[in-house]
């Protein structure tokens, strides 16, 4: 049933009249101006205030406002799946910014923040995983070895984050994520299946946590905690050596804090 709904969503986007998801301009899924708002500028280091303990360095493509907000919501909540490509392009820019120099050793392992099963079922797709897959394709086209590995899962239910403040979100998410059994073994031993990501990827610090949006940073901090604990590292300062994070968009205030 879910596959039939997904097929209808994709087909309707081709057959029915469309308007720009960002501004409503007719006959285009995303106009040039709204596309430029997403990925027209270099991705930047962002930081929420207050910064939650354990948050790795996070890079974002655009502030979460106006057209960018509308496009993300159209893809996430209204099933505009054709927007995954442009959102993936924006996320790929953030990944490149956070991954270090192009010549650094190792491939890019994109680890999406998991959605609750109930949310995925209600939407008919996993927005973050879909955007991450598009980002990995964009990176590979640019000559950068990249792969999406869904290593994280929810270990318990969490409350709806809407309306919660930074402290409440941290409490809501504390201990909520864990690695899958296979993901835990991979992180502990640095082993991957045969292919371009085989040789010591995780020991080279190329793990990139990916999400669509940074608000308080609580979700990414919790994801980083799960990864760091699986590596057997206890110090918060070690987070930056284990992983970084990339998002499509971040709250405007997170951009302002790091403007200088």
Coordinates of C-alpha atoms in Angstrom, one line a residue:
X1 CA 0.0 0.0 0.0
X2 CA 2.8 2.4 0.9
X3 CA 4.5 1.7 -2.5
X4 CA 1.3 2.4 -4.3
X5 CA 0.9 5.8 -2.5
X6 CA 4.5 6.7 -3.2
X7 CA 4.0 5.9 -6.9
X8 CA 0.9 8.0 -7.0
X9 CA 2.7 10.9 -5.4
X10 CA 5.5 10.8 -8.0
X11 CA 3.1 10.3 -10.9
X12 CA 0.8 13.2 -9.8
X13 CA 3.8 15.5 -9.7
X14 CA 4.3 14.7 -13.4
X15 CA 0.7 14.9 -14.5
X16 CA -1.0 17.6 -12.4
X17 CA -0.4 21.3 -12.7
X18 CA 2.5 22.4 -10.5
X19 CA 3.6 25.6 -8.8
X20 CA 6.9 26.5 -7.2
X21 CA 7.1 25.0 -3.8
X22 CA 8.9 28.0 -2.5
X23 CA 6.9 30.9 -3.8
X24 CA 3.9 29.5 -5.8
X25 CA 5.0 30.7 -9.2
X26 CA 3.1 28.5 -11.7
X27 CA 4.4 25.8 -14.1
X28 CA 7.6 25.0 -12.2
X29 CA 8.2 22.8 -9.2
X30 CA 11.0 25.1 -8.1
X31 CA 11.8 28.4 -9.6
X32 CA 15.3 29.7 -10.2
X33 CA 15.1 32.3 -7.3
X34 CA 13.9 29.7 -4.8
X35 CA 16.5 27.2 -6.0
X36 CA 19.2 29.9 -5.4
X37 CA 17.9 30.4 -1.9
X38 CA 18.6 26.8 -1.2
X39 CA 22.0 26.3 -2.7
X40 CA 23.1 29.6 -4.2
X41 CA 25.6 30.4 -1.4
X42 CA 28.4 28.3 0.2
X43 CA 27.3 26.2 3.2
X44 CA 28.4 27.6 6.5
X45 CA 29.2 26.4 10.0
X46 CA 26.2 27.0 12.2
X47 CA 25.7 26.8 16.0
X48 CA 22.5 27.0 18.0
X49 CA 22.3 28.9 21.2
X50 CA 22.4 27.4 23.7
X51 CA 24.6 24.7 22.2
X52 CA 23.7 21.3 23.5
X53 CA 26.5 19.2 25.0
X54 CA 28.0 16.8 22.5
X55 CA 26.9 18.6 19.4
X56 CA 29.5 18.1 16.6
X57 CA 30.4 20.8 14.1
X58 CA 27.3 21.4 11.9
X59 CA 27.2 22.9 8.4
X60 CA 24.0 24.2 6.8
X61 CA 23.2 25.3 3.2
X62 CA 20.6 28.0 4.0
X63 CA 18.6 29.6 6.8
X64 CA 15.3 28.0 7.5
X65 CA 12.9 30.8 6.4
X66 CA 10.7 31.9 3.6
X67 CA 11.2 29.8 0.4
X68 CA 13.6 27.4 2.1
X69 CA 11.1 26.6 4.8
X70 CA 8.3 26.1 2.3
X71 CA 10.3 23.8 0.1
X72 CA 11.4 21.6 3.0
X73 CA 7.8 21.3 4.3
X74 CA 6.5 20.5 0.8
X75 CA 8.9 17.6 0.5
X76 CA 8.5 16.4 4.1
X77 CA 4.8 16.9 4.8
X78 CA 3.1 17.1 1.4
X79 CA 4.9 14.4 -0.5
X80 CA 6.5 16.6 -3.1
X81 CA 9.1 13.9 -3.8
X82 CA 10.4 15.6 -6.9
X83 CA 12.1 18.1 -4.6
X84 CA 14.4 15.5 -3.1
X85 CA 17.0 16.2 -5.9
X86 CA 17.4 19.9 -5.2
X87 CA 17.3 19.4 -1.4
X88 CA 20.0 16.7 -1.9
X89 CA 22.1 19.1 -3.8
X90 CA 21.9 21.6 -1.0
X91 CA 22.7 18.9 1.6
X92 CA 25.7 17.7 -0.6
X93 CA 27.1 21.2 -0.3
X94 CA 26.9 21.1 3.4
X95 CA 28.5 17.7 3.5
X96 CA 31.4 18.9 1.3
X97 CA 31.9 21.9 3.6
X98 CA 32.0 19.7 6.7
X99 CA 34.1 16.9 5.3
X100 CA 37.4 18.7 5.1
X101 CA 39.7 19.1 2.2
X102 CA 38.8 17.2 -1.0
X103 CA 42.1 15.3 -0.9
X104 CA 41.5 14.0 2.6
X105 CA 41.6 10.2 2.7
X106 CA 38.5 8.1 3.0
X107 CA 35.0 8.1 1.6
X108 CA 32.0 9.9 3.0
X109 CA 29.6 7.9 5.0
X110 CA 26.3 9.7 5.3
X111 CA 24.3 8.6 8.4
X112 CA 20.8 9.9 8.4
X113 CA 19.0 10.8 11.6
X114 CA 16.2 8.2 11.8
X115 CA 12.5 9.2 11.7
X116 CA 10.0 7.5 14.0
X117 CA 8.3 4.6 12.3
X118 CA 4.9 6.2 12.8
X119 CA 6.0 9.4 11.1
X120 CA 7.5 7.5 8.2
X121 CA 4.3 5.5 7.8
X122 CA 2.1 8.6 8.0
X123 CA 4.1 10.4 5.4
X124 CA 4.6 7.4 3.1
X125 CA 8.4 8.0 2.9
X126 CA 11.4 8.9 5.0
X127 CA 12.3 12.5 4.1
X128 CA 15.8 12.6 5.5
X129 CA 16.9 9.3 4.1
X130 CA 15.5 10.3 0.7
X131 CA 17.4 13.6 0.7
X132 CA 20.6 11.8 1.9
X133 CA 20.4 9.4 -1.0
X134 CA 20.1 12.3 -3.4
X135 CA 23.0 14.0 -1.7
X136 CA 25.2 10.9 -2.0
X137 CA 24.4 10.7 -5.8
X138 CA 25.4 14.4 -6.2
X139 CA 28.6 13.8 -4.4
X140 CA 29.5 10.7 -6.5
X141 CA 28.8 12.7 -9.7
X142 CA 31.3 15.2 -8.4
X143 CA 33.9 12.4 -8.0
X144 CA 33.6 12.0 -4.2
X145 CA 32.9 8.5 -3.0
X146 CA 29.8 8.6 -0.8
X147 CA 27.3 6.2 0.5
X148 CA 24.2 6.4 2.8
X149 CA 24.2 3.9 5.7
X150 CA 21.2 4.0 8.0
X151 CA 23.1 3.0 11.1
X152 CA 20.9 4.6 13.7
X153 CA 17.4 3.7 15.0
X154 CA 15.1 4.9 17.7
X155 CA 15.3 2.7 20.8
X156 CA 12.2 4.2 22.4
X157 CA 9.3 6.5 21.5
X158 CA 9.8 10.3 21.9
X159 CA 7.2 13.0 22.3
X160 CA 6.4 15.4 19.5
X161 CA 9.1 18.1 19.5
X162 CA 6.8 20.9 18.4
X163 CA 6.5 23.6 21.0
X164 CA 9.3 22.2 23.1
X165 CA 12.2 24.5 24.2
X166 CA 15.9 23.6 24.0
X167 CA 16.1 22.0 27.4
X168 CA 12.8 20.1 27.0
X169 CA 14.0 18.7 23.6
X170 CA 17.3 17.5 25.2
X171 CA 15.4 15.7 27.9
X172 CA 12.9 14.3 25.4
X173 CA 15.7 12.8 23.2
X174 CA 18.2 11.8 25.9
X175 CA 19.1 8.1 25.2
X176 CA 16.5 7.8 22.4
X177 CA 18.8 6.7 19.7
X178 CA 21.1 3.7 19.3
X179 CA 23.0 2.0 16.6
X180 CA 21.6 -1.0 14.8
X181 CA 23.4 -4.2 15.6
X182 CA 25.3 -4.1 12.3
X183 CA 26.1 -0.5 12.7
X184 CA 27.6 -1.0 16.1
X185 CA 30.0 -3.7 14.8
X186 CA 30.9 -1.5 11.9
X187 CA 31.8 1.5 14.1
X188 CA 33.8 -0.6 16.6
X189 CA 35.9 -2.4 14.1
X190 CA 36.0 -0.1 11.1
X191 CA 34.7 -2.8 8.8
X192 CA 32.5 -2.3 5.7
X193 CA 31.4 -4.6 2.9
X194 CA 33.5 -4.7 -0.1
X195 CA 33.5 -1.6 -2.2
X196 CA 34.9 1.9 -2.3
X197 CA 34.2 2.4 1.4
X198 CA 36.1 -0.7 2.6
X199 CA 39.5 0.5 3.8
X200 CA 39.3 2.0 7.3
X201 CA 36.7 4.6 6.6
X202 CA 35.5 5.1 10.1
X203 CA 39.0 5.4 11.5
X204 CA 39.5 8.4 9.2
X205 CA 36.7 10.5 10.7
X206 CA 34.5 10.7 7.6
X207 CA 31.2 9.9 9.3
X208 CA 28.7 12.7 8.5
X209 CA 25.4 12.8 10.4
X210 CA 22.8 14.2 8.1
X211 CA 19.4 15.8 8.8
X212 CA 17.0 18.1 7.0
X213 CA 16.9 20.8 9.7
X214 CA 18.9 22.1 12.7
X215 CA 16.8 24.0 15.3
X216 CA 18.1 23.4 18.9
X217 CA 20.7 20.8 17.9
X218 CA 19.3 18.3 20.3
X219 CA 18.6 15.6 17.7
X220 CA 22.1 15.7 16.2
X221 CA 23.7 15.8 19.6
X222 CA 21.8 12.6 20.5
X223 CA 22.8 11.0 17.2
X224 CA 26.5 11.9 17.9
X225 CA 26.2 10.5 21.4
X226 CA 25.1 7.1 20.0
X227 CA 28.0 7.1 17.5
X228 CA 30.6 8.2 20.1
X229 CA 29.5 5.6 22.6
X230 CA 29.7 2.9 20.0
X231 CA 33.2 3.9 19.3
X232 CA 34.0 3.5 23.0
X233 CA 35.0 7.1 23.4
X234 CA 33.8 9.0 26.5
X235 CA 35.0 12.6 26.2
X236 CA 32.8 15.2 24.5
X237 CA 35.9 16.8 22.9
X238 CA 36.3 13.6 20.9
X239 CA 33.0 14.1 19.1
X240 CA 34.7 16.2 16.5
X241 CA 37.2 13.5 15.8
X242 CA 34.5 10.9 15.3
X243 CA 31.9 12.7 13.2
X244 CA 30.6 15.9 11.9
X245 CA 27.1 16.9 10.8
X246 CA 25.4 18.5 7.8
X247 CA 21.9 19.8 7.3
X248 CA 19.9 21.4 4.5
X249 CA 18.8 24.3 6.7
X250 CA 19.3 25.8 10.1
X251 CA 17.4 28.4 12.1
X252 CA 18.4 32.0 11.1
X253 CA 19.8 32.6 14.6
X254 CA 22.2 29.7 14.2
X255 CA 23.6 31.5 11.1
X256 CA 23.9 34.8 12.9
X257 CA 25.9 33.4 15.8
X258 CA 28.7 32.3 13.4
X259 CA 28.5 35.2 11.0
X260 CA 31.8 36.6 12.2

